[in-house]
Coordinates of C-alpha atoms and ligand atoms in Angstrom, one line a residue:
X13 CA 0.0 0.0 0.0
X14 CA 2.4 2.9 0.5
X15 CA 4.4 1.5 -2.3
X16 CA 1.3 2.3 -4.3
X17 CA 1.3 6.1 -2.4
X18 CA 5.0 6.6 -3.3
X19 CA 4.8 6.1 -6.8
X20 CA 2.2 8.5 -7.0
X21 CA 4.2 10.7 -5.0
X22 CA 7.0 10.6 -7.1
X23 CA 4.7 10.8 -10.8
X24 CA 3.1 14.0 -9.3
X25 CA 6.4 15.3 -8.6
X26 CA 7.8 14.3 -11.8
X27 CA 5.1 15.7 -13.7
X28 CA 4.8 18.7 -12.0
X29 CA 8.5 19.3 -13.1
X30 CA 8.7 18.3 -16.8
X31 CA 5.0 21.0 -16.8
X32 CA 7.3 23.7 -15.3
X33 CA 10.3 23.2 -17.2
X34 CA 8.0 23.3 -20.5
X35 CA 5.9 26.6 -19.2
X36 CA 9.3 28.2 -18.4
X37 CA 11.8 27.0 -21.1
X38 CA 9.3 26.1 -24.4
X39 CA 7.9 28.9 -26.0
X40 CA 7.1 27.5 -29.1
X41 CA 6.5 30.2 -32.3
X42 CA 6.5 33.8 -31.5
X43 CA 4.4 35.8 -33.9
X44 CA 6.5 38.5 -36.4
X45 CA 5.9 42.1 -35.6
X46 CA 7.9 43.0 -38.8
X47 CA 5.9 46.7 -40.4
X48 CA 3.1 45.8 -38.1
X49 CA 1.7 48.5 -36.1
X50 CA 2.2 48.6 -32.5
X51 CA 0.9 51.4 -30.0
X52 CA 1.6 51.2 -26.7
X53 CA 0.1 53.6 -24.0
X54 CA 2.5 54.8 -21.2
X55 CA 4.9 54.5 -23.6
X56 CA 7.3 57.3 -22.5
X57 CA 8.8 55.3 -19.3
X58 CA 9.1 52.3 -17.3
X59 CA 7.2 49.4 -18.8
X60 CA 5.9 50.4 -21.4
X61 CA 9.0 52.5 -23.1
X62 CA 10.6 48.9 -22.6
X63 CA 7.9 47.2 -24.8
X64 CA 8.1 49.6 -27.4
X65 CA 12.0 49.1 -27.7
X66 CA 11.2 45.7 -27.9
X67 CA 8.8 46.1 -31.0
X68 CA 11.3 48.6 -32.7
X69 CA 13.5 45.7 -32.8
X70 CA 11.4 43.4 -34.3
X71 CA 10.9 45.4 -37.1
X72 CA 7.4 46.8 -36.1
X73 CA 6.0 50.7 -36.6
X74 CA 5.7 52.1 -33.2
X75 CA 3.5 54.7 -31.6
X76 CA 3.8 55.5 -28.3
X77 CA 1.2 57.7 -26.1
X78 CA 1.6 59.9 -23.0
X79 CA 1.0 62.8 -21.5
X80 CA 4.3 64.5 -21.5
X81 CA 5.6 65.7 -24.4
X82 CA 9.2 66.1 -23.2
X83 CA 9.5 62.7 -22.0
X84 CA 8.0 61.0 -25.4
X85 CA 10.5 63.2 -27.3
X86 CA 13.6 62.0 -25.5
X87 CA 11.8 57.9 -25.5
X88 CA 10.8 58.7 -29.2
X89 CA 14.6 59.1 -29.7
X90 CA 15.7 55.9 -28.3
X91 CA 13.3 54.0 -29.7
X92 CA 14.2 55.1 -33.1
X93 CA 18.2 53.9 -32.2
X94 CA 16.4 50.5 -31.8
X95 CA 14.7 49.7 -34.8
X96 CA 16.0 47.2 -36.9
X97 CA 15.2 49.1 -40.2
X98 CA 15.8 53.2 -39.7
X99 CA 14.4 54.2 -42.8
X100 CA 11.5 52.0 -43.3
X101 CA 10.0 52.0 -39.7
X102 CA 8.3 54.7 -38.5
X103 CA 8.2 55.7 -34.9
X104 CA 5.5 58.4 -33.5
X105 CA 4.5 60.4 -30.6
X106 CA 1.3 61.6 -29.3
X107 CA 0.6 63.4 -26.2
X108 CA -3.0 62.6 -25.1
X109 CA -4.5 61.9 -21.4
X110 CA -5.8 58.3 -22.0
X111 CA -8.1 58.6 -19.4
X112 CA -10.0 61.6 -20.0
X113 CA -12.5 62.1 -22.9
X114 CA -12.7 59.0 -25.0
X115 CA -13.7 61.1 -27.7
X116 CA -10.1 62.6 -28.0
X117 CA -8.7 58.7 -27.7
X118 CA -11.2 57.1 -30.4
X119 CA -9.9 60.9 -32.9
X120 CA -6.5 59.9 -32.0
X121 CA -6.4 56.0 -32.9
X122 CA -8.4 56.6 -36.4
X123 CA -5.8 59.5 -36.9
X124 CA -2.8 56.7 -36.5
X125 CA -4.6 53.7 -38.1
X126 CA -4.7 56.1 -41.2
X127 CA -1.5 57.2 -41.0
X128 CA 0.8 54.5 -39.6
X129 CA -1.5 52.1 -40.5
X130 CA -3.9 49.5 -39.4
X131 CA -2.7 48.4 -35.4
X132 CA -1.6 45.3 -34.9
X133 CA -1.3 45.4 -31.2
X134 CA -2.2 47.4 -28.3
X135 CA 0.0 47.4 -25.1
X136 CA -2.1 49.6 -22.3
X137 CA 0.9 50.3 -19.9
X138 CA -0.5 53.7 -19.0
X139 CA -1.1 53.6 -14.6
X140 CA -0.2 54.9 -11.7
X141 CA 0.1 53.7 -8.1
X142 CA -0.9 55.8 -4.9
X143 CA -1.2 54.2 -2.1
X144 CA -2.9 54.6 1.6
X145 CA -5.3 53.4 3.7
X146 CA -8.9 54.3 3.1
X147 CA -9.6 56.7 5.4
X148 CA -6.5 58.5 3.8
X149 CA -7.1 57.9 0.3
X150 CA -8.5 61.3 -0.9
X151 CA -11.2 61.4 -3.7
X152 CA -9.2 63.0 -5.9
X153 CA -7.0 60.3 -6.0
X154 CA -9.2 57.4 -6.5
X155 CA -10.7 58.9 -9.0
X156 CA -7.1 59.8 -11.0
X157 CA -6.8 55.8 -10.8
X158 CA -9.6 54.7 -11.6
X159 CA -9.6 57.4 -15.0
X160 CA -5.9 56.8 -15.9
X161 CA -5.9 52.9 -14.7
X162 CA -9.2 51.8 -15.5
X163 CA -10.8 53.8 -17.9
X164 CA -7.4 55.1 -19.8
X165 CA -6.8 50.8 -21.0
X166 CA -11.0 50.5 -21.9
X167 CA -11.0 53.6 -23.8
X168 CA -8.3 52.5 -25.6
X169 CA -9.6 48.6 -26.3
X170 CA -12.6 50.5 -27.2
X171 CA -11.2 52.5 -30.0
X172 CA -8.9 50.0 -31.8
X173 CA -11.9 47.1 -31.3
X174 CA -13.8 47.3 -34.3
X175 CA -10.6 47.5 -36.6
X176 CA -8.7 44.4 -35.0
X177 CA -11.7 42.0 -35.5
X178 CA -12.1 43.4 -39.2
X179 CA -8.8 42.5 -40.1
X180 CA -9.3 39.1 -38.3
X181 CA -5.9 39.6 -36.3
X182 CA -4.5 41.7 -33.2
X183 CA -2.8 41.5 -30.0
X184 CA -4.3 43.5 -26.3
X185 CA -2.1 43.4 -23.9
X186 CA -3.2 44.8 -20.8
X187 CA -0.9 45.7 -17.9
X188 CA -2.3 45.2 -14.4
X189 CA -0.4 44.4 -11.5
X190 CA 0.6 41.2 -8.8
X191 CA -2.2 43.5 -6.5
X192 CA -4.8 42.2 -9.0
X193 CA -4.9 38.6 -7.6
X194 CA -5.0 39.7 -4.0
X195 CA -6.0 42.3 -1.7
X196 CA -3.1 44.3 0.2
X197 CA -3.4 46.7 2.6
X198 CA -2.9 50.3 1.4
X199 CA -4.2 49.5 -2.2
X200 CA -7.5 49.7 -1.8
X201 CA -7.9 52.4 -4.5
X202 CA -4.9 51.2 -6.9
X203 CA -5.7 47.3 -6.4
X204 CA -9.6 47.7 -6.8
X205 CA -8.2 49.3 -10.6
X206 CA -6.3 46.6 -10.9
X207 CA -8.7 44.3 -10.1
X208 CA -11.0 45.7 -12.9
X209 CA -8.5 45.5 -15.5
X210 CA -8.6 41.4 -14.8
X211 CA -12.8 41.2 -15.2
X212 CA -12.0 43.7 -18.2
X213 CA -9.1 41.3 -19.7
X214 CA -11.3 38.4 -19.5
X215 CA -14.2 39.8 -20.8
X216 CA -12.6 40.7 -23.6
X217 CA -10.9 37.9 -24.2
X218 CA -13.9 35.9 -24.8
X219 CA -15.4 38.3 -27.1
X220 CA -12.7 38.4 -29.6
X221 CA -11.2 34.9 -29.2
X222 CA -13.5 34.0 -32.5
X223 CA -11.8 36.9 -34.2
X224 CA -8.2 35.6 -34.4
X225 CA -7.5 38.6 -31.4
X226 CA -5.5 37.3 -28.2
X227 CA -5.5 39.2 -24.9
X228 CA -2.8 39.0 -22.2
X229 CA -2.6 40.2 -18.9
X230 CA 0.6 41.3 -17.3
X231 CA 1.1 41.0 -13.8
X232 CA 4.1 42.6 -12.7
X233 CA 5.5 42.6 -9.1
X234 CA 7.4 45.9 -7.6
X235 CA 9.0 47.3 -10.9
X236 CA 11.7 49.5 -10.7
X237 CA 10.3 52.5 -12.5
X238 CA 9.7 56.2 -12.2
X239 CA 6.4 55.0 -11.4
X240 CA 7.1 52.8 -8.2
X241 CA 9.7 55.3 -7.0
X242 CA 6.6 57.5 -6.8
X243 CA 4.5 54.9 -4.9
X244 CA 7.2 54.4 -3.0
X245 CA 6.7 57.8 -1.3
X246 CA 3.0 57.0 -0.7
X247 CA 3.4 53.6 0.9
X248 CA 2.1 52.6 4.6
X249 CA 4.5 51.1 6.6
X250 CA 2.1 47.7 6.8
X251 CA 2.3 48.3 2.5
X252 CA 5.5 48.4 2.7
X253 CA 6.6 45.6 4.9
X254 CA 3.7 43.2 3.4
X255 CA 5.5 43.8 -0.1
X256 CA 9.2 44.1 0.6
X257 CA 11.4 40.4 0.2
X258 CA 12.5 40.3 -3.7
X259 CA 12.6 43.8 -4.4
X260 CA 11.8 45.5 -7.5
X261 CA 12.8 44.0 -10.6
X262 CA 13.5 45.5 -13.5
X263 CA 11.2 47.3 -16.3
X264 CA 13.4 45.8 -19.4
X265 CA 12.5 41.8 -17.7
X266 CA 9.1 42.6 -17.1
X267 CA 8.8 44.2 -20.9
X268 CA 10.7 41.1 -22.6
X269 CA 8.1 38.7 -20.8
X270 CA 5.4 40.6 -21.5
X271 CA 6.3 40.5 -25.4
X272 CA 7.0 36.9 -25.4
X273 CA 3.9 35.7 -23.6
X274 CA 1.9 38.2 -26.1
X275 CA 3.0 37.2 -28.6
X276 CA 2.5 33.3 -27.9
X277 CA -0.8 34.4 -27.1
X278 CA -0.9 33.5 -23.7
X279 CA -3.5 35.0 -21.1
X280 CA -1.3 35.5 -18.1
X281 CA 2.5 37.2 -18.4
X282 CA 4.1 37.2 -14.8
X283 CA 7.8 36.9 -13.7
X284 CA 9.6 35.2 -11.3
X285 CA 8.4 32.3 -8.9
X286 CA 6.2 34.5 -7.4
X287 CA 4.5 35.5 -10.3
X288 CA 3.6 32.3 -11.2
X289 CA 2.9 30.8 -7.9
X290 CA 0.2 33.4 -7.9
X291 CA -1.3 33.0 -10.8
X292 CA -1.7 29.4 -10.8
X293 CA -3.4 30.1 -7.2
X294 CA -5.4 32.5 -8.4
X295 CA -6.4 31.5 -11.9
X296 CA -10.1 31.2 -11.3
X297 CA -12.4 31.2 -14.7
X298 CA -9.1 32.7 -16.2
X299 CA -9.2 31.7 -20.2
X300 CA -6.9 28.4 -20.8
X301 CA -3.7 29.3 -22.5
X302 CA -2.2 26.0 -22.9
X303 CA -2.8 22.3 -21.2
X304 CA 0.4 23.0 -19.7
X305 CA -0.6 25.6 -17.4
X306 CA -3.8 24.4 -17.2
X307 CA -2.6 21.1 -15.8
X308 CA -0.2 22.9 -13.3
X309 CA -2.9 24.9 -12.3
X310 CA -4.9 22.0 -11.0
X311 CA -2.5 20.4 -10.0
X312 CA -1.2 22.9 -7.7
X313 CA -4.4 24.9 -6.7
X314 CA -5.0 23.0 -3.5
X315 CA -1.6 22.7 -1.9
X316 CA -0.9 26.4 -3.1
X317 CA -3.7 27.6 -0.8
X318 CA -2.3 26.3 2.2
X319 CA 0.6 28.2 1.1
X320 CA -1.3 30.9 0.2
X321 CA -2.9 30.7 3.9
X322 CA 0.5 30.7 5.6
X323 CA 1.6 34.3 4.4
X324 CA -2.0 35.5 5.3
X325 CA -1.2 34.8 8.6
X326 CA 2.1 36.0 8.4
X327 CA 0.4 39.3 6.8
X328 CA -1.9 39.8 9.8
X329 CA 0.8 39.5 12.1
X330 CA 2.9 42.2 10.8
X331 CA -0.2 44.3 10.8
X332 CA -0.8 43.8 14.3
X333 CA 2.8 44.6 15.5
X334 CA 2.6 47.7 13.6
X335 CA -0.5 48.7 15.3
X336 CA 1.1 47.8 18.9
X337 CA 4.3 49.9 18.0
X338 CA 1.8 53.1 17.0
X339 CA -0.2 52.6 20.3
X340 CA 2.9 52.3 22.5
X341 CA 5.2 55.3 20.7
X342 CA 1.7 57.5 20.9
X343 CA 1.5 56.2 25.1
X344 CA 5.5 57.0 25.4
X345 CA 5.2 61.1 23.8
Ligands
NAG26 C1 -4.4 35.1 -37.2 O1 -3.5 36.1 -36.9 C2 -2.2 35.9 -37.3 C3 -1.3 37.1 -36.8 O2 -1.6 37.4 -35.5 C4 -2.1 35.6 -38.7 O3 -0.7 35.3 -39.1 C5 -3.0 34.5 -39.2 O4 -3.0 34.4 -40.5 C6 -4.4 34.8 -38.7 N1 -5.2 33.7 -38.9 C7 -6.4 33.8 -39.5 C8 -7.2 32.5 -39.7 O5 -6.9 34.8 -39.9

């Protein structure tokens, strides 16, 4: 009898590794960018300047959008040094707030689809991270995240839609965040965004699977960005402690992944063993990508929640000791 167990002790484990050696080390095709049209939103820094370095060069036309007109001149620049072809691929600029009128978004995408030319794939990197507790969260705020972060990446799906699933091709990728699987103190506001863009991924993803369009959702952990050093300011002490451990990795590995798992059409792009630990806890009604994944995903589900459990616990600890150090420094002035 525990022969019998042993065995399939050891053919879990074996298959469990051969399924993660595949998921990490087999990408099979990646789809050609070459003179296709790729726009990416928050293009001017961090992730998404990364990404569009990437498309230059693979030979696509790139279009990045921002608000800041000195900071997409100076990105426009280096993404031009990238491309493969100088003279053939064009590289543009636009300064629009994504998140404000969708009017102004759905003007500027026909002005680029006519032209650049028809786009091939949408990277929405545009966000922001502010963090705090509720009660310190001011309206103004939440409602900045939830126009840049939210609305900014649906305008844009919204406006570039109708084109991708006439040509019968096209790539979303939507960037959300490792705070979209779980709830962390401090990111109420920023999470709940996050959150949104992952019912807003998978919506769309079954609406244009028929129409040759995939959808991927990033899930970055702490980036090391102009971004993050900004949320970094912002952070709770709870935030910051809950968070801290790997440290912030860097914009150019989170951009390569991004592009790869895009362009293999898979549905969730993560790095790291965190990354992935998370999404196969969390991956839900999440679309399948490959049998791969969707075997290590229930294979691991169960055991990963009892992980998963363990750092709740530890997370209520820390938040508790923070709260006893407040009560005794405020006792001691
Ligand atoms: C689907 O899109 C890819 C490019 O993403 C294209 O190469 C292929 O021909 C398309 N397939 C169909 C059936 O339209």
């Amino acid at each position: 009898m525990t022969q019998i167990w042993s065995i399939s002790l050891i053919v879990f484990v074996l298959l469990v590794v051969i399924l993660i050696l595949k998921k990490f080390f087999w990408y099979g095709r990646l789809k050609q960018l070459t003179n296709k049209h790729v726009v990416i939103t928050g293009g001017s820094s961090g992730i998404g300047k990364c990404a569009a370095i990437y498309a230059a060069r693979q030979g696509a036309h790139v279009t990045i959008i921002a608000r800041d007109l000195k900071k997409l001149e100076a990105a426009k620049n280096e993404i031009l040094h990238a491309c493969q072809n100088k003279e053939k691929q064009k590289v543009e600029c636009v300064s629009l707030d994504i998140g404000n009128n969708y009017g102004d978004v759905e003007k500027t995408f026909n002005n680029l689809e006519r032209t650049i030319g028809p786009i091939y794939m949408l990277i929405n990197c545009a966000g922001i991270a502010i963090c705090g507790k509720v009660e310190d969260t001011t309206i103004d705020n939440l409602k900045y995240m939830v126009n840049l972060n939210f609305m900014g990446t649906y305008y844009a799906i919204k406006a570039v839609i109708s084109s991708m699933k006439s040509a019968h091709e096209g790539i979303i990728v939507i960037t959300s965040s490792q705070a979209a699987l779980l709830g962390i103190f401090g990111y109420s506001a920023y999470g709940s965004t996050k959150f949104a863009l992952r019912g807003l991924a998978e919506s769309v993803a079954m609406e244009v699977a028929p129409y040759n369009i995939s959808v991927t959702l990033s899930l970055p952990p702490d980036t090391d960005t102009p971004g993050f050093a900004l949320e970094d300011q912002s952070k709770p002490l709870e935030t910051k402690l809950i968070s801290e451990g790997t440290g912030p990795v860097s914009p150019e590995s989170v951009a390569e992944q991004l592009m790869k798992d895009a362009l293999t059409g898979r549905f969730f792009s993560t790095v790291g063993l965190e990354g992935f630990i998370l999404t196969s806890l969390c991956a839900g009604m999440s679309p399948i990508s490959s049998i791969t994944e969707l075997l290590l995903q229930a294979l691991l589900a169960g055991m990963l929640r009892l992980v998963g459990a363990c750092y709740l616990i530890s997370f209520r600890r820390i938040i508790l000791n923070c709260m006893k150090n407040r009560d005794k420094n405020k006792k001691s002035e």
